[in-house]
mmCIF file of C-alpha atoms and ligand atoms in Angstrom:
data_model
loop_
_atom_site.group_PDB
_atom_site.id
_atom_site.type_symbol
_atom_site.label_atom_id
_atom_site.label_comp_id
_atom_site.label_asym_id
_atom_site.label_seq_id
_atom_site.Cartn_x
_atom_site.Cartn_y
_atom_site.Cartn_z
ATOM 1 C CA MET A 1 69.940 275.935 35.651
ATOM 2 C CA ALA A 2 72.844 275.701 33.250
ATOM 3 C CA LEU A 3 74.221 274.873 29.858
ATOM 4 C CA THR A 4 76.848 272.198 30.345
ATOM 5 C CA LEU A 5 79.464 270.559 28.152
ATOM 6 C CA GLU A 6 80.511 267.320 29.762
ATOM 7 C CA SER A 7 83.808 265.847 28.499
ATOM 8 C CA VAL A 8 83.053 266.852 24.943
ATOM 9 C CA SER A 9 85.277 265.800 22.064
ATOM 10 C CA TYR A 10 84.276 266.677 18.533
ATOM 11 C CA ARG A 11 85.542 265.793 15.076
ATOM 12 C CA TYR A 12 84.243 267.612 11.968
ATOM 13 C CA ALA A 13 82.792 265.477 9.187
ATOM 14 C CA GLY A 14 85.622 264.263 6.965
ATOM 15 C CA ALA A 15 88.332 265.506 9.344
ATOM 16 C CA THR A 16 91.028 263.094 10.432
ATOM 17 C CA ARG A 17 91.493 264.543 13.921
ATOM 18 C CA GLU A 18 89.353 265.953 16.679
ATOM 19 C CA SER A 19 89.004 269.726 16.932
ATOM 20 C CA LEU A 20 87.923 269.540 20.578
ATOM 21 C CA HIS A 21 89.314 267.148 23.165
ATOM 22 C CA ASP A 22 87.592 266.446 26.445
ATOM 23 C CA VAL A 23 86.169 269.939 26.986
ATOM 24 C CA SER A 24 83.981 270.460 30.036
ATOM 25 C CA LEU A 25 82.357 273.767 30.885
ATOM 26 C CA GLU A 26 79.285 275.145 32.548
ATOM 27 C CA LEU A 27 77.376 278.325 31.867
ATOM 28 C CA ALA A 28 74.936 279.110 34.661
ATOM 29 C CA ASP A 29 71.798 281.160 34.031
ATOM 30 C CA GLY A 30 72.773 284.816 33.922
ATOM 31 C CA GLU A 31 76.493 284.104 33.953
ATOM 32 C CA VAL A 32 78.910 285.654 31.436
ATOM 33 C CA VAL A 33 81.791 283.387 30.498
ATOM 34 C CA GLY A 34 84.523 284.373 28.051
ATOM 35 C CA VAL A 35 86.481 281.985 25.850
ATOM 36 C CA VAL A 36 89.872 283.030 24.475
ATOM 37 C CA GLY A 37 92.468 281.259 22.378
ATOM 38 C CA ALA A 38 94.620 281.634 19.295
ATOM 39 C CA SER A 39 93.302 281.268 15.772
ATOM 40 C CA GLU A 40 92.291 277.642 15.109
ATOM 41 C CA ALA A 41 92.276 276.920 18.857
ATOM 42 C CA GLY A 42 88.689 275.694 18.781
ATOM 43 C CA LYS A 43 86.601 278.696 19.873
ATOM 44 C CA THR A 44 84.078 278.522 17.045
ATOM 45 C CA THR A 45 83.869 274.762 17.438
ATOM 46 C CA ILE A 46 82.935 275.185 21.114
ATOM 47 C CA CYS A 47 80.166 277.581 20.031
ATOM 48 C CA LEU A 48 78.857 275.139 17.428
ATOM 49 C CA VAL A 49 78.787 272.301 19.936
ATOM 50 C CA ALA A 50 77.271 274.403 22.749
ATOM 51 C CA SER A 51 74.458 275.576 20.470
ATOM 52 C CA GLY A 52 73.737 272.087 19.192
ATOM 53 C CA LEU A 53 74.565 272.950 15.556
ATOM 54 C CA ALA A 54 77.422 270.447 15.783
ATOM 55 C CA PRO A 55 76.818 267.678 15.121
ATOM 56 C CA ARG A 56 73.084 267.784 14.417
ATOM 57 C CA SER A 57 73.154 270.404 11.626
ATOM 58 C CA ILE A 58 76.705 270.153 10.327
ATOM 59 C CA GLY A 59 77.470 266.496 10.980
ATOM 60 C CA GLY A 60 80.684 265.211 12.516
ATOM 61 C CA THR A 61 81.177 263.055 15.571
ATOM 62 C CA LEU A 62 80.567 264.125 19.146
ATOM 63 C CA LYS A 63 81.721 262.286 22.246
ATOM 64 C CA GLY A 64 80.560 263.367 25.678
ATOM 65 C CA ARG A 65 77.326 265.221 26.364
ATOM 66 C CA VAL A 66 75.765 268.664 26.008
ATOM 67 C CA LEU A 67 73.176 269.236 28.718
ATOM 68 C CA ILE A 68 70.580 271.879 29.483
ATOM 69 C CA ASP A 69 69.563 271.769 33.122
ATOM 70 C CA GLY A 70 71.063 268.313 33.341
ATOM 71 C CA ILE A 71 69.063 266.950 30.404
ATOM 72 C CA ASP A 72 70.950 265.629 27.392
ATOM 73 C CA THR A 73 70.205 267.799 24.352
ATOM 74 C CA ALA A 74 70.905 264.962 21.933
ATOM 75 C CA ASP A 75 67.273 263.874 22.082
ATOM 76 C CA LYS A 76 65.744 267.335 21.727
ATOM 77 C CA PRO A 77 64.524 268.525 18.333
ATOM 78 C CA MET A 78 66.609 271.405 16.919
ATOM 79 C CA HIS A 79 63.815 274.008 17.101
ATOM 80 C CA GLU A 80 63.434 273.314 20.809
ATOM 81 C CA LEU A 81 67.163 273.696 21.320
ATOM 82 C CA ALA A 82 67.293 276.887 19.246
ATOM 83 C CA ALA A 83 64.676 278.386 21.537
ATOM 84 C CA GLN A 84 66.915 277.709 24.544
ATOM 85 C CA VAL A 85 70.373 278.485 23.182
ATOM 86 C CA GLY A 86 70.840 281.208 20.575
ATOM 87 C CA ILE A 87 74.039 281.518 18.583
ATOM 88 C CA SER A 88 75.491 284.469 16.690
ATOM 89 C CA PHE A 89 78.585 284.638 14.508
ATOM 90 C CA GLN A 90 81.196 287.257 13.843
ATOM 91 C CA ASN A 91 80.004 288.501 10.478
ATOM 92 C CA PRO A 92 76.806 290.423 11.186
ATOM 93 C CA ALA A 93 75.771 290.775 7.531
ATOM 94 C CA THR A 94 75.632 287.011 6.919
ATOM 95 C CA GLN A 95 73.268 286.597 9.853
ATOM 96 C CA LEU A 96 70.511 288.687 8.351
ATOM 97 C CA SER A 97 67.678 286.890 6.560
ATOM 98 C CA GLN A 98 68.110 289.145 3.478
ATOM 99 C CA VAL A 99 64.337 288.956 2.987
ATOM 100 C CA ALA A 100 63.150 291.334 5.699
ATOM 101 C CA ASP A 101 62.640 294.959 4.678
ATOM 102 C CA THR A 102 62.612 296.371 8.173
ATOM 103 C CA VAL A 103 64.555 295.722 11.348
ATOM 104 C CA PHE A 104 61.261 294.873 13.046
ATOM 105 C CA GLU A 105 60.568 292.088 10.525
ATOM 106 C CA GLU A 106 64.151 290.901 10.713
ATOM 107 C CA VAL A 107 64.021 290.570 14.495
ATOM 108 C CA ALA A 108 60.664 288.755 14.194
ATOM 109 C CA PHE A 109 62.047 286.154 11.780
ATOM 110 C CA GLY A 110 63.307 283.518 14.226
ATOM 111 C CA ALA A 111 60.384 283.906 16.616
ATOM 112 C CA LEU A 112 57.896 283.494 13.735
ATOM 113 C CA ASN A 113 59.669 280.266 12.840
ATOM 114 C CA LEU A 114 58.927 278.974 16.335
ATOM 115 C CA GLY A 115 55.274 278.959 15.307
ATOM 116 C CA LEU A 116 54.151 281.516 17.891
ATOM 117 C CA ALA A 117 50.973 283.562 17.574
ATOM 118 C CA ARG A 118 51.476 286.875 15.772
ATOM 119 C CA ALA A 119 50.615 288.982 18.813
ATOM 120 C CA ASP A 120 53.179 287.096 20.873
ATOM 121 C CA VAL A 121 55.844 287.644 18.235
ATOM 122 C CA ILE A 122 55.124 291.376 18.098
ATOM 123 C CA ARG A 123 55.372 291.643 21.865
ATOM 124 C CA ARG A 124 58.648 289.700 21.886
ATOM 125 C CA VAL A 125 60.162 291.800 19.115
ATOM 126 C CA LYS A 126 59.308 295.019 20.937
ATOM 127 C CA GLU A 127 60.877 293.669 24.103
ATOM 128 C CA ALA A 128 64.000 292.464 22.307
ATOM 129 C CA LEU A 129 64.499 295.822 20.566
ATOM 130 C CA ALA A 130 64.087 297.625 23.864
ATOM 131 C CA ALA A 131 66.428 295.244 25.711
ATOM 132 C CA ILE A 132 69.155 295.948 23.155
ATOM 133 C CA GLY A 133 68.335 299.652 22.991
ATOM 134 C CA ILE A 134 67.497 299.778 19.267
ATOM 135 C CA THR A 135 63.765 300.476 19.283
ATOM 136 C CA ASP A 136 64.446 303.535 17.121
ATOM 137 C CA LEU A 137 65.884 301.314 14.347
ATOM 138 C CA GLY A 138 62.636 299.347 13.949
ATOM 139 C CA GLU A 139 61.572 300.851 10.621
ATOM 140 C CA ARG A 140 65.061 300.898 9.073
ATOM 141 C CA ASP A 141 66.224 298.604 6.270
ATOM 142 C CA PRO A 142 68.469 296.058 8.016
ATOM 143 C CA ARG A 143 70.715 295.863 4.945
ATOM 144 C CA HIS A 144 71.614 299.533 5.327
ATOM 145 C CA LEU A 145 72.920 299.639 8.861
ATOM 146 C CA SER A 146 76.409 299.914 10.309
ATOM 147 C CA GLY A 147 78.141 296.651 11.216
ATOM 148 C CA GLY A 148 77.577 297.296 14.909
ATOM 149 C CA GLN A 149 73.888 297.978 14.360
ATOM 150 C CA MET A 150 73.557 294.814 12.248
ATOM 151 C CA GLN A 151 75.138 292.768 15.016
ATOM 152 C CA LEU A 152 72.636 294.249 17.471
ATOM 153 C CA VAL A 153 69.779 293.347 15.132
ATOM 154 C CA ALA A 154 71.070 289.776 14.886
ATOM 155 C CA ILE A 155 71.299 289.529 18.679
ATOM 156 C CA ALA A 156 67.822 291.047 19.088
ATOM 157 C CA GLY A 157 66.509 288.371 16.702
ATOM 158 C CA LEU A 158 67.948 285.706 18.979
ATOM 159 C CA LEU A 159 66.506 287.393 22.063
ATOM 160 C CA ALA A 160 63.030 287.404 20.544
ATOM 161 C CA MET A 161 63.246 283.627 20.675
ATOM 162 C CA ARG A 162 63.694 284.041 24.451
ATOM 163 C CA PRO A 163 66.689 281.763 24.870
ATOM 164 C CA ARG A 164 68.092 281.300 28.356
ATOM 165 C CA HIS A 165 71.620 281.351 26.972
ATOM 166 C CA LEU A 166 73.337 283.120 24.110
ATOM 167 C CA VAL A 167 76.493 281.828 22.482
ATOM 168 C CA LEU A 168 78.324 284.671 20.746
ATOM 169 C CA ASP A 169 81.247 283.813 18.505
ATOM 170 C CA GLU A 170 83.462 286.909 18.283
ATOM 171 C CA PRO A 171 80.561 289.363 18.355
ATOM 172 C CA VAL A 172 82.766 292.444 17.885
ATOM 173 C CA ALA A 173 85.577 291.029 15.725
ATOM 174 C CA GLN A 174 84.496 292.782 12.548
ATOM 175 C CA LEU A 175 83.376 296.031 14.119
ATOM 176 C CA ASP A 176 84.982 299.446 14.398
ATOM 177 C CA PRO A 177 85.506 300.979 17.858
ATOM 178 C CA GLU A 178 82.069 302.604 17.764
ATOM 179 C CA GLY A 179 80.415 299.284 16.871
ATOM 180 C CA ARG A 180 82.394 297.539 19.589
ATOM 181 C CA ALA A 181 81.201 300.014 22.190
ATOM 182 C CA LEU A 182 77.606 299.693 20.968
ATOM 183 C CA VAL A 183 77.590 295.899 21.163
ATOM 184 C CA GLY A 184 79.560 295.871 24.434
ATOM 185 C CA ASP A 185 76.985 298.139 26.093
ATOM 186 C CA ALA A 186 74.094 296.020 24.809
ATOM 187 C CA LEU A 187 75.681 292.778 26.038
ATOM 188 C CA LYS A 188 76.284 294.345 29.427
ATOM 189 C CA LYS A 189 72.558 295.149 29.639
ATOM 190 C CA LEU A 190 71.577 291.620 28.617
ATOM 191 C CA ALA A 191 73.847 290.109 31.222
ATOM 192 C CA ALA A 192 72.410 292.414 33.878
ATOM 193 C CA ALA A 193 68.923 291.274 32.824
ATOM 194 C CA GLY A 194 69.899 287.638 33.427
ATOM 195 C CA THR A 195 70.695 286.098 30.026
ATOM 196 C CA GLY A 196 73.624 283.697 30.248
ATOM 197 C CA LEU A 197 76.334 284.605 27.731
ATOM 198 C CA LEU A 198 79.152 282.461 26.394
ATOM 199 C CA ILE A 199 81.384 284.852 24.449
ATOM 200 C CA THR A 200 84.460 283.993 22.418
ATOM 201 C CA GLU A 201 86.629 287.001 21.595
ATOM 202 C CA HIS A 202 90.118 288.041 20.631
ATOM 203 C CA ASP A 203 89.139 291.379 22.173
ATOM 204 C CA THR A 204 90.098 290.717 25.788
ATOM 205 C CA ASP A 205 89.150 294.276 26.736
ATOM 206 C CA LEU A 206 85.535 293.369 26.022
ATOM 207 C CA LEU A 207 85.795 290.221 28.135
ATOM 208 C CA ALA A 208 87.527 292.116 30.939
ATOM 209 C CA ARG A 209 84.484 294.349 31.013
ATOM 210 C CA LEU A 210 81.758 291.724 30.720
ATOM 211 C CA SER A 211 82.694 288.294 31.944
ATOM 212 C CA SER A 212 83.030 286.878 35.421
ATOM 213 C CA ARG A 213 85.061 283.872 34.259
ATOM 214 C CA VAL A 214 87.370 283.243 31.324
ATOM 215 C CA LEU A 215 88.382 279.931 29.754
ATOM 216 C CA VAL A 216 91.462 279.485 27.592
ATOM 217 C CA VAL A 217 91.388 276.990 24.757
ATOM 218 C CA ASP A 218 94.541 275.830 23.004
ATOM 219 C CA GLY A 219 94.775 273.096 20.411
ATOM 220 C CA GLY A 220 91.192 272.036 21.119
ATOM 221 C CA LYS A 221 91.769 271.633 24.856
ATOM 222 C CA LEU A 222 90.803 273.782 27.815
ATOM 223 C CA VAL A 223 94.129 274.772 29.314
ATOM 224 C CA GLU A 224 93.030 277.315 31.901
ATOM 225 C CA SER A 225 89.899 278.684 33.517
ATOM 226 C CA GLY A 226 89.240 281.022 36.380
ATOM 227 C CA ALA A 227 88.238 284.505 37.442
ATOM 228 C CA THR A 228 88.532 287.012 34.578
ATOM 229 C CA ASP A 229 91.132 289.241 36.249
ATOM 230 C CA GLU A 230 93.379 286.316 37.081
ATOM 231 C CA VAL A 231 93.197 284.552 33.726
ATOM 232 C CA LEU A 232 93.647 287.738 31.690
ATOM 233 C CA ALA A 233 96.765 288.616 33.716
ATOM 234 C CA ASP A 234 98.264 285.117 33.322
ATOM 235 C CA PRO A 235 101.796 285.434 31.866
ATOM 236 C CA ARG A 236 101.148 282.326 29.723
ATOM 237 C CA LEU A 237 98.513 284.164 27.646
ATOM 238 C CA ASP A 238 101.178 285.103 25.092
ATOM 239 C CA ASP A 239 102.120 281.433 24.658
ATOM 240 C CA TRP A 240 98.463 280.691 24.028
ATOM 241 C CA GLY A 241 98.309 283.391 21.347
ATOM 242 C CA VAL A 242 96.050 285.714 23.308
ATOM 243 C CA GLU A 243 96.676 289.436 23.700
ATOM 244 C CA PRO A 244 95.997 290.617 27.253
ATOM 245 C CA PRO A 245 93.691 293.596 27.867
ATOM 246 C CA ALA A 246 95.123 297.127 27.571
ATOM 247 C CA ARG A 247 95.156 297.516 31.332
ATOM 248 C CA VAL A 248 97.354 294.451 31.809
ATOM 249 C CA ARG A 249 99.698 295.531 28.992
ATOM 250 C CA LEU A 250 100.041 298.966 30.568
ATOM 251 C CA GLN A 251 100.762 297.480 33.971
ATOM 252 C CA ARG A 252 103.485 295.296 32.441
ATOM 253 C CA ALA A 253 105.017 298.242 30.605
ATOM 254 C CA LEU A 254 105.113 300.231 33.835
ATOM 255 C CA LEU A 255 106.778 297.345 35.631
ATOM 256 C CA ALA A 256 109.308 296.892 32.848
ATOM 257 C CA ALA A 257 110.150 300.597 33.058
ATOM 258 C CA GLY A 258 110.772 300.236 36.778
ATOM 259 C CA LEU A 259 107.623 302.173 37.642
ATOM 260 C CA ASN A 260 106.315 299.715 40.128
ATOM 261 C CA SER A 261 103.026 301.498 40.610
ATOM 262 C CA GLU A 262 99.624 299.952 40.880
ATOM 263 C CA LEU A 263 96.996 301.342 38.567
ATOM 264 C CA PRO A 264 94.002 302.724 40.398
ATOM 265 C CA ALA A 265 91.049 300.316 40.179
HETATM 266 N N1 ATP B 1 84.511 272.562 8.854
HETATM 267 C C1 ATP B 1 85.664 272.084 9.328
HETATM 268 N N2 ATP B 1 86.151 270.888 8.935
HETATM 269 C C2 ATP B 1 87.310 270.399 9.428
HETATM 270 N N3 ATP B 1 88.075 271.044 10.327
HETATM 271 C C3 ATP B 1 87.636 272.235 10.772
HETATM 272 C C4 ATP B 1 86.420 272.832 10.283
HETATM 273 N N4 ATP B 1 86.271 274.031 10.883
HETATM 274 C C5 ATP B 1 87.332 274.176 11.701
HETATM 275 N N5 ATP B 1 88.158 273.111 11.627
HETATM 276 C C6 ATP B 1 89.398 272.897 12.405
HETATM 277 O O1 ATP B 1 89.076 272.834 13.778
HETATM 278 C C7 ATP B 1 90.068 273.512 14.567
HETATM 279 C C8 ATP B 1 89.400 274.568 15.412
HETATM 280 O O2 ATP B 1 88.864 275.556 14.549
HETATM 281 P P1 ATP B 1 87.953 276.744 15.069
HETATM 282 O O3 ATP B 1 87.322 277.356 13.885
HETATM 283 O O4 ATP B 1 87.058 276.245 16.153
HETATM 284 O O5 ATP B 1 89.057 277.736 15.684
HETATM 285 P P2 ATP B 1 88.849 279.206 16.262
HETATM 286 O O6 ATP B 1 89.467 279.215 17.620
HETATM 287 O O7 ATP B 1 87.431 279.606 16.176
HETATM 288 O O8 ATP B 1 89.764 280.080 15.300
HETATM 289 P P3 ATP B 1 89.579 281.627 14.802
HETATM 290 O O9 ATP B 1 90.123 282.492 15.905
HETATM 291 O O10 ATP B 1 90.424 281.683 13.583
HETATM 292 O O11 ATP B 1 88.138 281.848 14.538
HETATM 293 C C9 ATP B 1 91.084 274.051 13.579
HETATM 294 O O12 ATP B 1 92.156 273.148 13.521
HETATM 295 C C10 ATP B 1 90.348 274.089 12.268
HETATM 296 O O13 ATP B 1 91.206 273.910 11.170
HETATM 297 MG MG1 MG B 2 86.452 281.115 15.177
#
């Protein structure tokens, strides 16, 4: 059971060159995979392709295949795909419907669009709010929440559609430390409950905490992949425009100062 990109190359509509070249990756059910890379490296493009938005919603040209459980998604209608792979973007405010007056309604929005019975939607919304730990926000106006809370509402809305995989493009990029902690905790819970997560982030501390594997993308190509601890300690990260986690930076500083000590795990 997996979401798979098989030798995917992708060119945006009107662009002269490809933004992704021959990218292959697999996200197993319940697995958390991080994607890092400099600005313009191709992280968002991977998210758009993995979720099926590119090319079917935004156009462009795709080579290779995107598969769910080995079945090519090219032939699936978008609503079917959206129910299997949810995608969220970095700016939480732009993800809200702007028409819902309560968080409960907001979270129900996507599930209602799947054409489910009302009782089913209500049950799903309650579950999604609980899974993210924001049941107490249900009656609040989604437009008057903190950035971190808004991001949680957006993710809960995806969860209510019961996708097997979530693709999160820089979920904490625009959040303050409190928002980052809030979203990090919620994602940790989701992963523990078995939702597969593909997370792009500049915040490698978040990935160090959540993901089992990390992929590095540079110039539209996958240049490295492996266990999180190994990849995030790779000395080439700087060349790829990625800041290592605080722990790795501290370890390096200690080494440079001649304090050859190992940090306790
Ligand atoms: N709509 C578009 N049309 C044409 N080219 C695009 C479009 N969006 C992105 N690109 C190009 O595709 C490449 C990858 O961009 P992408 O947005 O995936 O990078 P990113 O890793 O998400 O960067 P950031 O960290 O800044 O979000 C870049 O060269 C970018 O200029
Ligand atoms: Mg991006």
